[in-house]
PDB file of C-alpha atoms and ligand atoms in Angstrom:
ATOM      1  CA  UNK A 299      80.875 102.738 120.006  1.00 91.00           C
ATOM      2  CA  UNK A 300      79.545 103.550 116.304  1.00 95.00           C
ATOM      3  CA  UNK A 301      76.404 102.326 116.134  1.00 96.00           C
ATOM      4  CA  UNK A 302      76.763  99.640 112.987  1.00 98.00           C
ATOM      5  CA  UNK A 303      74.866  99.618 109.422  1.00 98.00           C
ATOM      6  CA  UNK A 304      76.487  97.327 108.003  1.00 98.00           C
ATOM      7  CA  UNK A 305      78.870  94.739 110.260  1.00 98.00           C
ATOM      8  CA  UNK A 306      82.690  93.368 108.535  1.00 98.00           C
ATOM      9  CA  UNK A 307      81.503  89.993 108.220  1.00 98.00           C
ATOM     10  CA  UNK A 308      78.572  90.697 105.759  1.00 98.00           C
ATOM     11  CA  UNK A 309      81.093  93.420 103.868  1.00 98.00           C
ATOM     12  CA  UNK A 310      83.174  90.552 103.202  1.00 98.00           C
ATOM     13  CA  UNK A 311      80.308  88.488 102.187  1.00 98.00           C
ATOM     14  CA  UNK A 312      79.522  90.591  99.486  1.00 98.00           C
ATOM     15  CA  UNK A 313      83.163  91.978  98.748  1.00 98.00           C
ATOM     16  CA  UNK A 314      83.146  88.125  97.364  1.00 98.00           C
ATOM     17  CA  UNK A 315      80.206  88.031  95.622  1.00 98.00           C
ATOM     18  CA  UNK A 316      81.741  91.406  94.088  1.00 98.00           C
ATOM     19  CA  UNK A 317      85.254  89.941  93.024  1.00 98.00           C
ATOM     20  CA  UNK A 318      83.444  86.779  91.648  1.00 98.00           C
ATOM     21  CA  UNK A 319      81.090  88.849  89.790  1.00 98.00           C
ATOM     22  CA  UNK A 320      83.806  90.848  88.329  1.00 98.00           C
ATOM     23  CA  UNK A 321      85.935  88.391  87.105  1.00 98.00           C
ATOM     24  CA  UNK A 322      83.588  86.236  85.460  1.00 98.00           C
ATOM     25  CA  UNK A 323      82.688  89.368  83.243  1.00 98.00           C
ATOM     26  CA  UNK A 324      86.349  90.148  82.555  1.00 98.00           C
ATOM     27  CA  UNK A 325      87.190  86.715  81.765  1.00 97.00           C
ATOM     28  CA  UNK A 326      90.007  84.079  83.487  1.00 96.00           C
ATOM     29  CA  UNK A 327      93.120  85.729  81.877  1.00 95.00           C
ATOM     30  CA  UNK A 328      92.569  89.214  81.257  1.00 98.00           C
ATOM     31  CA  UNK A 329      94.401  92.052  83.695  1.00 98.00           C
ATOM     32  CA  UNK A 330      92.067  94.052  85.824  1.00 98.00           C
ATOM     33  CA  UNK A 331      93.129  96.975  86.368  1.00 98.00           C
ATOM     34  CA  UNK A 332      91.631  98.951  89.337  1.00 98.00           C
ATOM     35  CA  UNK A 333      90.987 103.014  89.878  1.00 98.00           C
ATOM     36  CA  UNK A 334      90.947 103.563  93.274  1.00 98.00           C
ATOM     37  CA  UNK A 335      89.008 106.610  93.874  1.00 97.00           C
ATOM     38  CA  UNK A 336      91.016 108.510  96.766  1.00 96.00           C
ATOM     39  CA  UNK A 337      90.411 109.004  99.913  1.00 94.00           C
ATOM     40  CA  UNK A 338      87.104 106.488 100.680  1.00 95.00           C
ATOM     41  CA  UNK A 339      88.368 103.708  99.024  1.00 98.00           C
ATOM     42  CA  UNK A 340      91.053 102.384  99.744  1.00 98.00           C
ATOM     43  CA  UNK A 341      89.952  99.893 102.251  1.00 98.00           C
ATOM     44  CA  UNK A 342      87.002  98.654 100.163  1.00 98.00           C
ATOM     45  CA  UNK A 343      90.200  98.211  97.127  1.00 98.00           C
ATOM     46  CA  UNK A 344      92.233  96.360  99.343  1.00 98.00           C
ATOM     47  CA  UNK A 345      89.863  93.814 101.118  1.00 98.00           C
ATOM     48  CA  UNK A 346      87.948  93.808  96.785  1.00 98.00           C
ATOM     49  CA  UNK A 347      92.027  93.024  95.169  1.00 97.00           C
ATOM     50  CA  UNK A 348      92.729  90.046  97.751  1.00 98.00           C
ATOM     51  CA  UNK A 349      89.222  88.384  96.607  1.00 98.00           C
ATOM     52  CA  UNK A 350      89.571  88.984  92.672  1.00 98.00           C
ATOM     53  CA  UNK A 351      91.088  85.855  91.414  1.00 98.00           C
ATOM     54  CA  UNK A 352      93.474  85.963  88.167  1.00 98.00           C
ATOM     55  CA  UNK A 353      95.926  88.799  87.680  1.00 98.00           C
ATOM     56  CA  UNK A 354      95.356  92.231  89.825  1.00 98.00           C
ATOM     57  CA  UNK A 355      96.941  95.599  88.786  1.00 98.00           C
ATOM     58  CA  UNK A 356      96.084  99.207  90.607  1.00 98.00           C
ATOM     59  CA  UNK A 357      96.591 103.078  89.976  1.00 98.00           C
ATOM     60  CA  UNK A 358      95.389 105.560  92.461  1.00 98.00           C
ATOM     61  CA  UNK A 359      93.786 109.075  92.082  1.00 97.00           C
ATOM     62  CA  UNK A 360      92.066 111.962  93.673  1.00 96.00           C
ATOM     63  CA  UNK A 361      89.182 113.819  93.414  1.00 94.00           C
ATOM     64  CA  UNK A 362      87.911 117.136  95.244  1.00 89.00           C
ATOM     65  CA  UNK A 363      84.473 118.465  94.828  1.00 83.00           C
ATOM     66  CA  UNK A 364      83.233 122.024  95.820  1.00 73.00           C
ATOM     67  CA  UNK A 365      80.023 123.292  97.982  1.00 59.00           C
ATOM     68  CA  UNK A 366      78.607 124.001 100.753  1.00 46.00           C
ATOM     69  CA  UNK A 367      79.254 121.679 104.016  1.00 49.00           C
ATOM     70  CA  UNK A 368      78.769 118.141 102.977  1.00 51.00           C
ATOM     71  CA  UNK A 369      76.833 118.621  99.964  1.00 53.00           C
ATOM     72  CA  UNK A 370      78.348 118.088  96.800  1.00 55.00           C
ATOM     73  CA  UNK A 371      77.917 121.320  94.445  1.00 62.00           C
ATOM     74  CA  UNK A 372      79.114 118.849  91.205  1.00 69.00           C
ATOM     75  CA  UNK A 373      82.191 120.957  90.160  1.00 85.00           C
ATOM     76  CA  UNK A 374      84.931 118.114  90.789  1.00 90.00           C
ATOM     77  CA  UNK A 375      88.276 118.488  89.927  1.00 90.00           C
ATOM     78  CA  UNK A 376      91.447 115.963  90.259  1.00 94.00           C
ATOM     79  CA  UNK A 377      93.703 116.586  92.746  1.00 94.00           C
ATOM     80  CA  UNK A 378      95.808 113.668  92.286  1.00 97.00           C
ATOM     81  CA  UNK A 379      96.193 112.148  89.011  1.00 97.00           C
ATOM     82  CA  UNK A 380      96.858 108.345  88.038  1.00 98.00           C
ATOM     83  CA  UNK A 381     100.585 106.698  87.235  1.00 98.00           C
ATOM     84  CA  UNK A 382      99.530 105.000  84.530  1.00 97.00           C
ATOM     85  CA  UNK A 383      98.132 105.289  81.183  1.00 98.00           C
ATOM     86  CA  UNK A 384      94.538 103.463  80.568  1.00 98.00           C
ATOM     87  CA  UNK A 385      95.191 102.593  77.120  1.00 98.00           C
ATOM     88  CA  UNK A 386      93.873  99.159  76.244  1.00 98.00           C
ATOM     89  CA  UNK A 387      92.821  98.044  79.451  1.00 98.00           C
ATOM     90  CA  UNK A 388      90.544  96.538  80.949  1.00 98.00           C
ATOM     91  CA  UNK A 389      89.675  99.500  84.008  1.00 98.00           C
ATOM     92  CA  UNK A 390      87.187  99.155  87.214  1.00 98.00           C
ATOM     93  CA  UNK A 391      86.420 102.264  88.691  1.00 98.00           C
ATOM     94  CA  UNK A 392      86.716 101.541  93.182  1.00 98.00           C
ATOM     95  CA  UNK A 393      84.720 103.386  94.870  1.00 98.00           C
ATOM     96  CA  UNK A 394      83.011 103.761  98.487  1.00 98.00           C
ATOM     97  CA  UNK A 395      80.230 105.461  98.174  1.00 97.00           C
ATOM     98  CA  UNK A 396      77.885 107.122  95.173  1.00 96.00           C
ATOM     99  CA  UNK A 397      75.775 109.659  96.680  1.00 95.00           C
ATOM    100  CA  UNK A 398      74.517 112.712  94.052  1.00 94.00           C
ATOM    101  CA  UNK A 399      76.480 110.521  91.421  1.00 95.00           C
ATOM    102  CA  UNK A 400      78.553 114.256  90.506  1.00 94.00           C
ATOM    103  CA  UNK A 401      81.628 112.386  91.687  1.00 95.00           C
ATOM    104  CA  UNK A 402      81.398 109.427  89.275  1.00 96.00           C
ATOM    105  CA  UNK A 403      80.529 111.526  86.320  1.00 95.00           C
ATOM    106  CA  UNK A 404      83.709 113.456  85.464  1.00 94.00           C
ATOM    107  CA  UNK A 405      85.333 110.388  86.572  1.00 96.00           C
ATOM    108  CA  UNK A 406      83.680 107.907  83.657  1.00 96.00           C
ATOM    109  CA  UNK A 407      84.199 111.099  81.431  1.00 96.00           C
ATOM    110  CA  UNK A 408      87.514 111.720  81.830  1.00 96.00           C
ATOM    111  CA  UNK A 409      89.068 108.192  82.238  1.00 98.00           C
ATOM    112  CA  UNK A 410      86.753 106.963  79.364  1.00 98.00           C
ATOM    113  CA  UNK A 411      88.278 109.739  76.729  1.00 98.00           C
ATOM    114  CA  UNK A 412      92.099 107.719  77.869  1.00 98.00           C
ATOM    115  CA  UNK A 413      90.704 105.073  75.963  1.00 98.00           C
ATOM    116  CA  UNK A 414      90.449 101.775  77.931  1.00 98.00           C
ATOM    117  CA  UNK A 415      89.422  98.758  76.523  1.00 98.00           C
ATOM    118  CA  UNK A 416      86.958  98.919  79.198  1.00 98.00           C
ATOM    119  CA  UNK A 417      85.228 101.505  81.496  1.00 98.00           C
ATOM    120  CA  UNK A 418      83.497  99.709  84.798  1.00 98.00           C
ATOM    121  CA  UNK A 419      82.736 100.650  87.898  1.00 98.00           C
ATOM    122  CA  UNK A 420      82.249  99.382  91.916  1.00 98.00           C
ATOM    123  CA  UNK A 421      80.709 100.723  94.351  1.00 98.00           C
ATOM    124  CA  UNK A 422      80.424  99.733  98.211  1.00 98.00           C
ATOM    125  CA  UNK A 423      77.668 101.730  99.014  1.00 98.00           C
ATOM    126  CA  UNK A 424      75.218 103.586  97.577  1.00 98.00           C
ATOM    127  CA  UNK A 425      72.428 106.384  98.451  1.00 97.00           C
ATOM    128  CA  UNK A 426      69.710 105.988  95.797  1.00 96.00           C
ATOM    129  CA  UNK A 427      67.501 108.824  97.355  1.00 96.00           C
ATOM    130  CA  UNK A 428      70.155 111.587  96.937  1.00 94.00           C
ATOM    131  CA  UNK A 429      71.040 110.955  93.469  1.00 95.00           C
ATOM    132  CA  UNK A 430      71.270 113.424  90.522  1.00 94.00           C
ATOM    133  CA  UNK A 431      72.992 111.818  88.013  1.00 94.00           C
ATOM    134  CA  UNK A 432      71.941 108.719  86.915  1.00 94.00           C
ATOM    135  CA  UNK A 433      75.514 107.712  85.793  1.00 96.00           C
ATOM    136  CA  UNK A 434      75.807 103.602  85.139  1.00 96.00           C
ATOM    137  CA  UNK A 435      77.389 101.388  87.573  1.00 98.00           C
ATOM    138  CA  UNK A 436      77.941  97.726  86.917  1.00 98.00           C
ATOM    139  CA  UNK A 437      78.776  95.803  90.445  1.00 98.00           C
ATOM    140  CA  UNK A 438      77.146  97.872  93.513  1.00 98.00           C
ATOM    141  CA  UNK A 439      77.709  96.419  97.637  1.00 98.00           C
ATOM    142  CA  UNK A 440      74.649  97.441  99.015  1.00 98.00           C
ATOM    143  CA  UNK A 441      72.240 100.412  98.683  1.00 98.00           C
ATOM    144  CA  UNK A 442      71.432 102.470 102.007  1.00 98.00           C
ATOM    145  CA  UNK A 443      69.440 104.946 103.047  1.00 96.00           C
ATOM    146  CA  UNK A 444      70.144 108.828 103.798  1.00 95.00           C
ATOM    147  CA  UNK A 445      72.327 107.787 106.672  1.00 95.00           C
ATOM    148  CA  UNK A 446      75.378 109.690 107.293  1.00 96.00           C
ATOM    149  CA  UNK A 447      78.033 107.007 107.182  1.00 97.00           C
ATOM    150  CA  UNK A 448      81.645 106.111 109.062  1.00 98.00           C
ATOM    151  CA  UNK A 449      84.202 103.684 109.142  1.00 98.00           C
ATOM    152  CA  UNK A 450      85.950 100.816 106.440  1.00 98.00           C
ATOM    153  CA  UNK A 451      87.873 103.768 104.665  1.00 98.00           C
ATOM    154  CA  UNK A 452      84.518 106.195 104.946  1.00 97.00           C
ATOM    155  CA  UNK A 453      85.199 109.267 107.449  1.00 96.00           C
ATOM    156  CA  UNK A 454      83.153 111.626 109.416  1.00 95.00           C
ATOM    157  CA  UNK A 455      86.353 115.026 109.146  1.00 94.00           C
ATOM    158  CA  UNK A 456      88.900 112.761 108.475  1.00 95.00           C
ATOM    159  CA  UNK A 457      87.726 110.729 111.538  1.00 96.00           C
ATOM    160  CA  UNK A 458      86.461 107.302 111.859  1.00 97.00           C
ATOM    161  CA  UNK A 459      88.242 105.672 108.784  1.00 97.00           C
ATOM    162  CA  UNK A 460      89.937 103.000 110.807  1.00 97.00           C
ATOM    163  CA  UNK A 461      86.334 101.646 111.892  1.00 98.00           C
ATOM    164  CA  UNK A 462      85.990  97.650 110.502  1.00 98.00           C
ATOM    165  CA  UNK A 463      82.674  98.171 109.596  1.00 98.00           C
ATOM    166  CA  UNK A 464      80.008 100.956 107.922  1.00 98.00           C
ATOM    167  CA  UNK A 465      78.630 102.739 111.173  1.00 98.00           C
ATOM    168  CA  UNK A 466      75.920 105.716 111.317  1.00 97.00           C
ATOM    169  CA  UNK A 467      76.807 108.705 113.127  1.00 94.00           C
ATOM    170  CA  UNK A 468      73.434 110.678 112.816  1.00 81.00           C
ATOM    171  CA  UNK A 469      70.200 111.016 115.295  1.00 69.00           C
ATOM    172  CA  UNK A 470      68.228 108.766 112.889  1.00 58.00           C
ATOM    173  CA  UNK A 471      66.303 105.174 113.139  1.00 49.00           C
TER     174      UNK A 471
HETATM  175  C1  LIG B1263      83.087 111.039  98.361  1.00 67.15           C
HETATM  176  C2  LIG B1263      82.768 108.990  97.577  1.00 67.15           C
HETATM  177  C3  LIG B1263      82.889 109.667  96.490  1.00 67.15           C
HETATM  178  C4  LIG B1263      82.343 111.175  96.554  1.00 67.15           C
HETATM  179  C5  LIG B1263      80.608 110.777  95.874  1.00 67.15           C
HETATM  180  O1  LIG B1263      84.214 110.885  98.718  1.00 67.15           O
HETATM  181  O2  LIG B1263      84.572 108.811  97.832  1.00 67.15           O
HETATM  182  O3  LIG B1263      84.069 109.907  95.375  1.00 67.15           O
HETATM  183  O4  LIG B1263      81.930 111.323  97.570  1.00 67.15           O
HETATM  184  O5  LIG B1263      79.722 112.120  96.096  1.00 67.15           O
HETATM  185  P1  LIG B1263      78.926 112.316  94.974  1.00 67.15           P
HETATM  186  O6  LIG B1263      78.390 111.181  94.461  1.00 67.15           O
HETATM  187  O7  LIG B1263      78.086 113.494  95.840  1.00 67.15           O
HETATM  188  O8  LIG B1263      79.816 112.964  94.028  1.00 67.15           O
HETATM  189  P2  LIG B1263      84.342 112.260  99.780  1.00 67.15           P
HETATM  190  O9  LIG B1263      84.212 113.944  99.128  1.00 67.15           O
HETATM  191  O10 LIG B1263      83.549 111.811 101.100  1.00 67.15           O
HETATM  192  O11 LIG B1263      86.055 112.227 100.044  1.00 67.15           O
HETATM  193  P3  LIG B1263      87.031 111.155 100.591  1.00 67.15           P
HETATM  194  O12 LIG B1263      86.810 109.686 100.331  1.00 67.15           O
HETATM  195  O13 LIG B1263      88.556 111.677 100.136  1.00 67.15           O
HETATM  196  O14 LIG B1263      86.585 111.139 102.138  1.00 67.15           O
END
């Protein structure tokens, strides 16, 4: 069994808090338009969406970063664009993990140019020790150490996305 870092109950409890914060900031009647960053964030989006009260919608985009191994090079490009415009919408970008910050910085720049009414970001996991760019994030689920994490949408060579919890596959601790 892959060792547990964050269990399913802790994930769901924290996600309920994030959902309440997102709705509180958006206001009760505002349509919250979630932009899910593929692939890793799709499990998080599915659970988050179901516990946000009031009107919501969602769309999906794909990104790829280039560099050696698991190190982000800072070069990011879109592999799948959104299906719907963002202009005038209350947008919340949904990411699974914030590492160097290059991906999110790129996304915030290109999405802001589409003139949403608001552009917020929620990240389930953050590794502060890995940050290279001080990108603004409105909601963070859990800050974690620099461990190789899988599960709950996150993969190792496409495996383990189906684990119902966040696990670790490195050798530390
Ligand atoms: C992860 C994550 C972010 C990015 C964060 O995606 O979903 O998009 O890396 O890294 P950064 O802060 O260093 O830019 P990944 O490359 O694992 O792709 P996947 O979600 O499709 O598995």
